[in-house]
mmCIF file of C-alpha atoms in Angstrom:
data_model
loop_
_atom_site.group_PDB
_atom_site.id
_atom_site.type_symbol
_atom_site.label_atom_id
_atom_site.label_comp_id
_atom_site.label_asym_id
_atom_site.label_seq_id
_atom_site.Cartn_x
_atom_site.Cartn_y
_atom_site.Cartn_z
ATOM 1 C CA MET M 148 33.380 73.853 -78.963
ATOM 2 C CA ARG M 149 33.110 76.812 -79.388
ATOM 3 C CA TYR M 150 34.649 78.138 -75.646
ATOM 4 C CA ASP M 151 34.913 76.604 -72.523
ATOM 5 C CA PHE M 152 32.705 78.602 -69.797
ATOM 6 C CA GLY M 153 33.027 75.474 -67.279
ATOM 7 C CA SER M 154 35.853 76.625 -65.993
ATOM 8 C CA ASP M 155 38.873 78.897 -65.180
ATOM 9 C CA ASN M 156 40.931 75.547 -65.493
ATOM 10 C CA THR M 157 40.906 75.206 -69.073
ATOM 11 C CA ALA M 158 42.854 78.096 -70.195
ATOM 12 C CA GLY M 159 46.297 77.011 -70.899
ATOM 13 C CA LEU M 160 49.098 79.176 -68.967
ATOM 14 C CA ALA M 161 49.291 82.969 -69.157
ATOM 15 C CA PRO M 162 52.409 84.147 -71.163
ATOM 16 C CA PRO M 163 54.369 85.249 -68.333
ATOM 17 C CA ALA M 164 53.890 82.007 -67.095
ATOM 18 C CA LEU M 165 55.153 79.989 -69.738
ATOM 19 C CA GLU M 166 57.521 82.006 -70.431
ATOM 20 C CA ALA M 167 58.724 81.315 -66.781
ATOM 21 C CA LEU M 168 58.642 78.145 -67.380
ATOM 22 C CA ILE M 169 61.092 77.894 -70.067
ATOM 23 C CA ALA M 170 63.691 80.477 -68.445
ATOM 24 C CA ALA M 171 63.991 77.933 -65.448
ATOM 25 C CA ASN M 172 64.772 75.298 -68.113
ATOM 26 C CA THR M 173 68.351 77.063 -67.997
ATOM 27 C CA GLY M 174 71.307 74.018 -66.596
ATOM 28 C CA PRO M 175 71.041 72.327 -63.728
ATOM 29 C CA ALA M 176 69.377 73.484 -60.261
ATOM 30 C CA PRO M 177 68.994 71.879 -57.085
ATOM 31 C CA ALA M 178 66.372 69.549 -56.714
ATOM 32 C CA TYR M 179 63.406 69.323 -54.101
ATOM 33 C CA GLY M 180 62.928 72.433 -53.851
ATOM 34 C CA ARG M 181 66.130 73.628 -52.991
ATOM 35 C CA ASP M 182 66.342 75.717 -56.035
ATOM 36 C CA ASP M 183 66.583 79.910 -56.743
ATOM 37 C CA ILE M 184 63.363 80.253 -58.439
ATOM 38 C CA THR M 185 61.530 78.042 -55.011
ATOM 39 C CA ALA M 186 63.496 80.406 -52.596
ATOM 40 C CA ARG M 187 62.066 84.023 -54.713
ATOM 41 C CA ALA M 188 58.335 82.514 -55.663
ATOM 42 C CA ALA M 189 58.050 82.103 -51.711
ATOM 43 C CA ASP M 190 59.346 85.512 -50.907
ATOM 44 C CA VAL M 191 57.394 87.014 -53.469
ATOM 45 C CA ILE M 192 54.334 85.763 -52.217
ATOM 46 C CA ARG M 193 55.455 86.612 -48.514
ATOM 47 C CA GLN M 194 55.700 90.429 -49.495
ATOM 48 C CA ARG M 195 52.207 90.265 -51.392
ATOM 49 C CA LEU M 196 50.667 89.109 -47.949
ATOM 50 C CA ASP M 197 53.314 91.236 -46.167
ATOM 51 C CA ALA M 198 53.551 88.380 -43.486
ATOM 52 C CA ASP M 199 56.356 86.274 -42.257
ATOM 53 C CA ALA M 200 55.660 82.588 -43.312
ATOM 54 C CA GLU M 201 56.420 79.429 -44.515
ATOM 55 C CA VAL M 202 55.629 78.586 -47.674
ATOM 56 C CA ARG M 203 55.353 75.097 -49.559
ATOM 57 C CA PHE M 204 53.917 74.174 -53.457
ATOM 58 C CA VAL M 205 52.055 71.486 -53.935
ATOM 59 C CA PHE M 206 50.530 69.957 -57.334
ATOM 60 C CA SER M 207 46.368 70.663 -56.417
ATOM 61 C CA GLY M 208 44.224 72.758 -54.450
ATOM 62 C CA THR M 209 42.934 69.417 -53.089
ATOM 63 C CA ALA M 210 46.155 68.866 -52.115
ATOM 64 C CA GLY M 211 47.024 71.905 -50.541
ATOM 65 C CA ASN M 212 43.330 72.305 -48.634
ATOM 66 C CA ALA M 213 43.209 68.537 -47.259
ATOM 67 C CA ILE M 214 47.191 68.729 -45.793
ATOM 68 C CA ALA M 215 46.288 72.404 -44.597
ATOM 69 C CA LEU M 216 43.090 70.895 -42.665
ATOM 70 C CA SER M 217 44.514 67.796 -41.847
ATOM 71 C CA MET M 218 47.252 70.320 -39.855
ATOM 72 C CA LEU M 219 44.723 71.456 -37.359
ATOM 73 C CA ALA M 220 42.044 69.111 -36.447
ATOM 74 C CA TRP M 221 42.386 65.240 -34.996
ATOM 75 C CA PRO M 222 41.398 62.603 -36.471
ATOM 76 C CA TYR M 223 38.264 62.356 -33.922
ATOM 77 C CA GLU M 224 37.989 66.265 -34.658
ATOM 78 C CA ALA M 225 36.031 68.281 -37.690
ATOM 79 C CA VAL M 226 36.324 71.157 -39.609
ATOM 80 C CA LEU M 227 33.574 73.937 -39.875
ATOM 81 C CA ALA M 228 33.414 75.148 -43.665
ATOM 82 C CA HIS M 229 30.239 76.280 -45.866
ATOM 83 C CA HIS M 230 28.366 73.237 -46.937
ATOM 84 C CA ALA M 231 29.488 74.398 -51.045
ATOM 85 C CA ALA M 232 32.861 75.209 -50.067
ATOM 86 C CA HIS M 233 35.831 72.737 -52.018
ATOM 87 C CA VAL M 234 36.503 70.765 -49.283
ATOM 88 C CA CYS M 235 32.814 69.609 -48.567
ATOM 89 C CA THR M 236 31.554 68.442 -52.367
ATOM 90 C CA ASP M 237 34.399 68.381 -54.794
ATOM 91 C CA GLU M 238 37.557 66.949 -52.793
ATOM 92 C CA THR M 239 35.916 63.134 -52.557
ATOM 93 C CA GLY M 240 36.705 62.569 -49.003
ATOM 94 C CA ALA M 241 40.567 64.079 -49.550
ATOM 95 C CA PRO M 242 40.131 66.156 -46.095
ATOM 96 C CA GLY M 243 38.919 62.893 -44.299
ATOM 97 C CA PHE M 244 41.935 60.993 -46.299
ATOM 98 C CA PHE M 245 45.045 63.184 -45.220
ATOM 99 C CA GLY M 246 43.082 63.988 -42.055
ATOM 100 C CA GLN M 247 42.706 60.188 -40.873
ATOM 101 C CA GLY M 248 39.044 60.583 -40.003
ATOM 102 C CA MET M 249 38.603 63.736 -39.250
ATOM 103 C CA GLY M 250 35.167 64.939 -40.160
ATOM 104 C CA LEU M 251 33.400 68.701 -42.292
ATOM 105 C CA ILE M 252 30.645 69.716 -40.960
ATOM 106 C CA GLY M 253 28.808 72.021 -43.333
ATOM 107 C CA LEU M 254 27.176 75.589 -42.754
ATOM 108 C CA PRO M 255 24.770 77.518 -44.394
ATOM 109 C CA GLY M 256 24.544 81.087 -46.358
ATOM 110 C CA PHE M 257 23.777 82.772 -49.399
ATOM 111 C CA SER M 258 26.023 82.649 -52.192
ATOM 112 C CA GLY M 259 28.818 80.575 -50.770
ATOM 113 C CA LYS M 260 29.367 82.898 -47.529
ATOM 114 C CA ILE M 261 29.167 81.161 -44.222
ATOM 115 C CA GLU M 262 26.215 82.947 -41.961
ATOM 116 C CA GLU M 263 27.170 84.436 -38.775
ATOM 117 C CA ALA M 264 24.580 83.030 -37.691
ATOM 118 C CA ALA M 265 25.091 79.868 -38.054
ATOM 119 C CA LEU M 266 28.726 79.716 -37.345
ATOM 120 C CA LEU M 267 28.269 81.418 -34.195
ATOM 121 C CA ALA M 268 24.745 78.312 -33.594
ATOM 122 C CA ALA M 269 27.417 75.720 -33.911
ATOM 123 C CA LEU M 270 30.030 76.814 -31.875
ATOM 124 C CA GLU M 271 27.407 76.583 -29.459
ATOM 125 C CA GLU M 272 26.944 73.196 -29.500
ATOM 126 C CA PRO M 273 27.740 70.764 -26.479
ATOM 127 C CA GLU M 274 30.211 68.344 -26.820
ATOM 128 C CA VAL M 275 29.286 64.592 -26.838
ATOM 129 C CA GLY M 276 31.595 61.656 -26.977
ATOM 130 C CA HIS M 277 29.195 60.069 -30.255
ATOM 131 C CA ARG M 278 30.003 63.352 -32.375
ATOM 132 C CA GLN M 279 33.219 64.961 -33.684
ATOM 133 C CA PRO M 280 33.634 68.510 -32.587
ATOM 134 C CA ALA M 281 34.629 71.499 -34.588
ATOM 135 C CA ALA M 282 37.958 71.727 -34.495
ATOM 136 C CA ALA M 283 39.171 74.607 -37.227
ATOM 137 C CA LEU M 284 36.925 77.116 -39.269
ATOM 138 C CA SER M 285 37.527 76.317 -43.224
ATOM 139 C CA LEU M 286 36.680 79.852 -45.687
ATOM 140 C CA SER M 287 36.900 80.240 -49.266
ATOM 141 C CA GLN M 288 38.074 83.432 -51.381
ATOM 142 C CA SER M 289 36.754 84.322 -53.150
ATOM 143 C CA THR M 290 33.342 82.234 -53.001
ATOM 144 C CA GLU M 291 32.620 78.812 -54.669
ATOM 145 C CA TYR M 292 29.207 80.858 -55.769
ATOM 146 C CA GLY M 293 31.668 84.194 -56.790
ATOM 147 C CA THR M 294 31.123 86.830 -53.832
ATOM 148 C CA VAL M 295 34.058 88.007 -52.015
ATOM 149 C CA TYR M 296 33.850 88.295 -47.963
ATOM 150 C CA THR M 297 35.345 92.046 -46.974
ATOM 151 C CA VAL M 298 37.966 91.924 -44.790
ATOM 152 C CA ASP M 299 34.850 92.943 -41.567
ATOM 153 C CA GLU M 300 32.360 89.827 -42.626
ATOM 154 C CA MET M 301 35.597 87.343 -42.722
ATOM 155 C CA ARG M 302 36.438 89.042 -39.266
ATOM 156 C CA ARG M 303 33.537 88.328 -38.170
ATOM 157 C CA LEU M 304 33.710 84.643 -38.443
ATOM 158 C CA ILE M 305 37.711 83.943 -37.534
ATOM 159 C CA GLU M 306 37.169 85.501 -34.389
ATOM 160 C CA PRO M 307 34.583 83.635 -32.573
ATOM 161 C CA ALA M 308 36.269 80.946 -33.825
ATOM 162 C CA LYS M 309 39.887 81.578 -32.487
ATOM 163 C CA ALA M 310 38.104 82.796 -29.213
ATOM 164 C CA ARG M 311 37.593 79.122 -29.464
ATOM 165 C CA GLY M 312 40.866 77.735 -29.560
ATOM 166 C CA MET M 313 40.232 77.301 -33.026
ATOM 167 C CA GLY M 314 42.889 77.283 -36.360
ATOM 168 C CA VAL M 315 41.784 78.794 -39.185
ATOM 169 C CA HIS M 316 42.511 77.536 -42.935
ATOM 170 C CA LEU M 317 41.711 80.022 -46.336
ATOM 171 C CA ASP M 318 40.991 78.155 -50.026
ATOM 172 C CA GLY M 319 42.428 81.210 -52.060
ATOM 173 C CA ALA M 320 42.423 78.596 -54.785
ATOM 174 C CA ARG M 321 40.635 82.147 -56.683
ATOM 175 C CA LEU M 322 42.754 84.397 -53.868
ATOM 176 C CA ALA M 323 43.458 86.679 -57.101
ATOM 177 C CA ASN M 324 40.229 87.241 -58.028
ATOM 178 C CA ALA M 325 39.089 88.496 -54.714
ATOM 179 C CA ALA M 326 42.496 90.351 -54.823
ATOM 180 C CA ALA M 327 41.580 92.192 -57.589
ATOM 181 C CA ALA M 328 37.618 92.916 -57.045
ATOM 182 C CA GLY M 329 39.541 94.432 -53.430
ATOM 183 C CA PHE M 330 40.246 92.408 -51.126
ATOM 184 C CA ASP M 331 43.667 93.345 -49.140
ATOM 185 C CA LEU M 332 46.058 90.322 -49.328
ATOM 186 C CA THR M 333 47.343 92.057 -46.290
ATOM 187 C CA GLN M 334 44.558 91.523 -44.144
ATOM 188 C CA ILE M 335 44.982 87.570 -44.323
ATOM 189 C CA ALA M 336 47.580 87.202 -41.475
ATOM 190 C CA ARG M 337 46.012 89.434 -39.263
ATOM 191 C CA LEU M 338 42.848 88.421 -38.888
ATOM 192 C CA GLY M 339 44.323 85.437 -37.626
ATOM 193 C CA VAL M 340 44.535 82.606 -40.382
ATOM 194 C CA ASP M 341 47.018 80.142 -39.579
ATOM 195 C CA LEU M 342 46.898 78.237 -43.198
ATOM 196 C CA LEU M 343 46.363 79.712 -47.032
ATOM 197 C CA VAL M 344 46.065 77.730 -50.087
ATOM 198 C CA PHE M 345 47.675 80.741 -52.244
ATOM 199 C CA GLY M 346 46.250 79.431 -55.736
ATOM 200 C CA GLY M 347 47.972 79.572 -58.809
ATOM 201 C CA ALA M 348 46.313 77.228 -61.289
ATOM 202 C CA LYS M 349 42.882 79.404 -61.550
ATOM 203 C CA ALA M 350 45.641 82.744 -62.079
ATOM 204 C CA GLY M 351 46.891 81.098 -65.074
ATOM 205 C CA ALA M 352 49.741 79.319 -63.959
ATOM 206 C CA SER M 353 49.676 75.421 -64.336
ATOM 207 C CA CYS M 354 49.212 72.916 -61.461
ATOM 208 C CA VAL M 355 50.928 75.167 -58.471
ATOM 209 C CA GLU M 356 49.559 75.810 -55.873
ATOM 210 C CA ALA M 357 51.470 77.381 -52.443
ATOM 211 C CA VAL M 358 50.845 75.983 -48.734
ATOM 212 C CA VAL M 359 51.558 79.272 -47.003
ATOM 213 C CA MET M 360 52.254 78.605 -43.140
ATOM 214 C CA PHE M 361 51.481 81.869 -40.785
ATOM 215 C CA ASP M 362 51.874 80.221 -37.984
ATOM 216 C CA ARG M 363 55.069 78.657 -38.276
ATOM 217 C CA SER M 364 54.839 75.820 -35.705
ATOM 218 C CA LEU M 365 52.879 74.249 -37.753
ATOM 219 C CA ALA M 366 55.350 73.682 -40.320
ATOM 220 C CA ARG M 367 57.277 70.942 -37.894
ATOM 221 C CA ARG M 368 58.250 68.211 -40.267
ATOM 222 C CA ILE M 369 56.114 69.556 -43.141
ATOM 223 C CA ASP M 370 58.625 68.320 -45.836
ATOM 224 C CA ASN M 371 58.237 64.619 -44.546
ATOM 225 C CA ARG M 372 54.220 65.093 -44.528
ATOM 226 C CA LEU M 373 54.515 66.461 -48.406
ATOM 227 C CA LYS M 374 56.984 63.754 -49.230
ATOM 228 C CA GLN M 375 55.093 61.053 -47.665
ATOM 229 C CA ALA M 376 51.707 62.708 -49.674
ATOM 230 C CA GLY M 377 53.628 62.565 -53.124
ATOM 231 C CA GLN M 378 53.489 66.202 -53.147
ATOM 232 C CA THR M 379 57.475 67.233 -53.717
ATOM 233 C CA ALA M 380 58.458 68.081 -56.442
ATOM 234 C CA SER M 381 61.731 66.054 -58.015
ATOM 235 C CA LYS M 382 62.650 69.149 -60.242
ATOM 236 C CA GLY M 383 60.748 71.653 -58.117
ATOM 237 C CA ARG M 384 61.672 74.973 -60.060
ATOM 238 C CA PHE M 385 59.151 73.411 -62.892
ATOM 239 C CA LEU M 386 56.744 73.296 -60.706
ATOM 240 C CA VAL M 387 57.089 76.671 -59.392
ATOM 241 C CA ALA M 388 58.131 78.583 -62.155
ATOM 242 C CA PRO M 389 54.808 79.244 -63.691
ATOM 243 C CA LEU M 390 53.572 81.156 -60.945
ATOM 244 C CA LEU M 391 56.526 82.864 -60.163
ATOM 245 C CA GLY M 392 55.874 84.400 -63.436
ATOM 246 C CA LEU M 393 52.732 85.555 -63.073
ATOM 247 C CA LEU M 394 53.427 87.575 -59.705
ATOM 248 C CA GLU M 395 56.708 88.837 -60.615
ATOM 249 C CA SER M 396 55.637 89.734 -64.043
ATOM 250 C CA GLY M 397 51.988 91.355 -61.865
ATOM 251 C CA ALA M 398 50.240 88.648 -63.844
ATOM 252 C CA TRP M 399 48.440 87.294 -61.208
ATOM 253 C CA GLU M 400 46.969 90.447 -61.015
ATOM 254 C CA THR M 401 46.200 91.953 -64.100
ATOM 255 C CA GLY M 402 44.882 88.347 -65.310
ATOM 256 C CA ALA M 403 42.395 88.020 -62.276
ATOM 257 C CA ALA M 404 41.185 91.414 -62.638
ATOM 258 C CA HIS M 405 40.736 91.066 -66.783
ATOM 259 C CA ALA M 406 39.034 87.843 -65.652
ATOM 260 C CA ASN M 407 36.425 89.703 -63.239
ATOM 261 C CA LEU M 408 36.172 92.190 -66.092
ATOM 262 C CA MET M 409 34.646 89.905 -68.597
ATOM 263 C CA ALA M 410 32.258 88.199 -66.314
ATOM 264 C CA ALA M 411 30.823 91.570 -65.174
ATOM 265 C CA ARG M 412 30.233 91.948 -68.984
ATOM 266 C CA LEU M 413 28.692 88.869 -69.003
ATOM 267 C CA ALA M 414 26.556 89.283 -66.342
ATOM 268 C CA GLU M 415 24.997 93.007 -67.610
ATOM 269 C CA GLY M 416 24.452 91.363 -70.781
ATOM 270 C CA ILE M 417 22.771 88.471 -69.327
ATOM 271 C CA VAL M 418 20.908 91.647 -67.607
ATOM 272 C CA ALA M 419 20.087 93.407 -70.226
ATOM 273 C CA GLY M 420 19.743 90.894 -73.322
ATOM 274 C CA THR M 421 18.552 87.399 -72.544
ATOM 275 C CA PRO M 422 15.287 86.247 -70.612
ATOM 276 C CA PHE M 423 17.706 84.868 -67.877
ATOM 277 C CA VAL M 424 18.197 86.057 -64.020
ATOM 278 C CA LEU M 425 21.269 86.022 -62.279
ATOM 279 C CA ALA M 426 21.139 83.509 -59.767
ATOM 280 C CA HIS M 427 24.044 85.130 -57.343
ATOM 281 C CA PRO M 428 26.223 88.471 -56.818
ATOM 282 C CA VAL M 429 28.766 88.975 -59.691
ATOM 283 C CA GLU M 430 31.651 89.736 -57.443
ATOM 284 C CA ALA M 431 34.920 87.937 -58.838
ATOM 285 C CA ASN M 432 35.224 85.892 -62.038
ATOM 286 C CA THR M 433 32.369 83.818 -61.849
ATOM 287 C CA VAL M 434 28.231 83.687 -63.100
ATOM 288 C CA PHE M 435 25.384 81.832 -61.803
ATOM 289 C CA VAL M 436 22.443 81.774 -63.990
ATOM 290 C CA ARG M 437 19.509 80.307 -63.821
ATOM 291 C CA MET M 438 18.291 78.150 -66.615
ATOM 292 C CA SER M 439 15.951 75.501 -67.697
ATOM 293 C CA GLU M 440 17.384 72.706 -68.662
ATOM 294 C CA ALA M 441 16.409 72.334 -71.856
ATOM 295 C CA ALA M 442 17.824 75.974 -72.312
ATOM 296 C CA HIS M 443 20.782 74.605 -70.769
ATOM 297 C CA ALA M 444 20.664 71.247 -72.991
ATOM 298 C CA ARG M 445 20.594 73.695 -76.404
ATOM 299 C CA LEU M 446 23.252 76.079 -75.124
ATOM 300 C CA THR M 447 26.204 73.293 -74.610
ATOM 301 C CA ALA M 448 24.577 71.288 -77.580
ATOM 302 C CA ALA M 449 25.558 74.374 -79.445
ATOM 303 C CA GLY M 450 28.898 74.457 -78.634
ATOM 304 C CA TRP M 451 28.894 76.677 -75.331
ATOM 305 C CA ALA M 452 30.677 74.560 -71.962
ATOM 306 C CA CYS M 453 29.350 75.599 -68.874
ATOM 307 C CA TYR M 454 28.516 73.870 -65.730
ATOM 308 C CA ARG M 455 25.524 73.183 -63.934
ATOM 309 C CA PHE M 456 26.120 73.504 -59.916
ATOM 310 C CA ASP M 457 25.184 72.512 -56.938
ATOM 311 C CA ASP M 458 22.401 74.559 -56.962
ATOM 312 C CA GLY M 459 21.099 74.436 -60.073
ATOM 313 C CA SER M 460 22.008 77.187 -61.547
ATOM 314 C CA VAL M 461 24.167 77.239 -64.548
ATOM 315 C CA ARG M 462 27.929 78.530 -63.665
ATOM 316 C CA PHE M 463 30.068 80.085 -66.180
ATOM 317 C CA VAL M 464 33.555 80.793 -65.470
ATOM 318 C CA CYS M 465 35.723 83.630 -66.526
ATOM 319 C CA SER M 466 39.508 83.785 -67.224
ATOM 320 C CA TRP M 467 42.737 85.755 -67.452
ATOM 321 C CA ALA M 468 42.605 84.041 -71.532
ATOM 322 C CA THR M 469 38.816 85.359 -71.728
ATOM 323 C CA ALA M 470 37.778 87.285 -75.103
ATOM 324 C CA GLU M 471 35.458 90.016 -75.483
ATOM 325 C CA GLN M 472 34.401 88.424 -78.233
ATOM 326 C CA ALA M 473 33.781 85.124 -76.451
ATOM 327 C CA VAL M 474 31.610 86.191 -73.923
ATOM 328 C CA ASP M 475 29.435 88.770 -76.477
ATOM 329 C CA GLU M 476 29.153 85.538 -78.596
ATOM 330 C CA LEU M 477 27.628 83.499 -75.937
ATOM 331 C CA LEU M 478 25.721 86.024 -75.229
ATOM 332 C CA ALA M 479 23.816 86.173 -78.553
ATOM 333 C CA ALA M 480 23.599 82.410 -78.280
ATOM 334 C CA MET M 481 21.817 82.630 -75.037
ATOM 335 C CA ARG M 482 19.185 85.309 -75.893
ATOM 336 C CA THR M 483 18.384 82.214 -78.964
ATOM 337 C CA VAL M 484 17.847 79.396 -76.744
#
């Protein structure tokens, strides 16, 4: 394999994350998240968001999303989300599992963004006893197709949902990339989001994600819920330290900015010098390309890992570790396939 553009999960720990992990391995510390490192990380996240919130840490984005959604809808209710959202396509029914039967309703929209008219139509659906009524809205920032909601776009979706008494969840697996693209993190709580999954793994940490509860009433017995779900780390400092290292060093933002820059370099090179076309706007760290199956097969056979996505386009993901040389070599390979 020359370079894996299949996912930003394939990159290792960013240096500040690894340094923080090593630094955490000094002497004893209280267990189960009662350590100073976990407390500091929660404080730094609150500072980034400029919001008073309860913060807990889990082992995966799937766990964070599924547990968060289970807090917003009863088993006989459903959650509205983009039909290509991670919760709908890549979590093996985890939201329904943790929600004890809670459903998902997929909505359309270009390039991963829920179409406002589609949401309003769903909100006007009559409630009947034979299907699960919508009780919450789930958004992704940045989206599964690498686009970034503006604050106003997000507001136009959240306000009508909140007006109907719904809870709002934000999947922030690639929130760092959205922030690097200009999205203001301090607006999340002000927009009315109740639960945020604050991404760490894709930003260069290990497997850690933070569940941020702006509505503190949702935190009632949260520690019991996480323990039952197998999401309570006994040596919590080692789960959280890499994320703290990214946040305190600023690498959470700078690594994402680099990933976005590499995606822009790749996209510009594709448009200027290859026979392929972009399938979606490139606003964060992912590039989607219209490519035949034969061309895709030749590219992967040459050692370039990339993933055919739900809409048939081929996805290339850049990370904090993506080098300019790797991008340029990939472009050279794309010109030959």
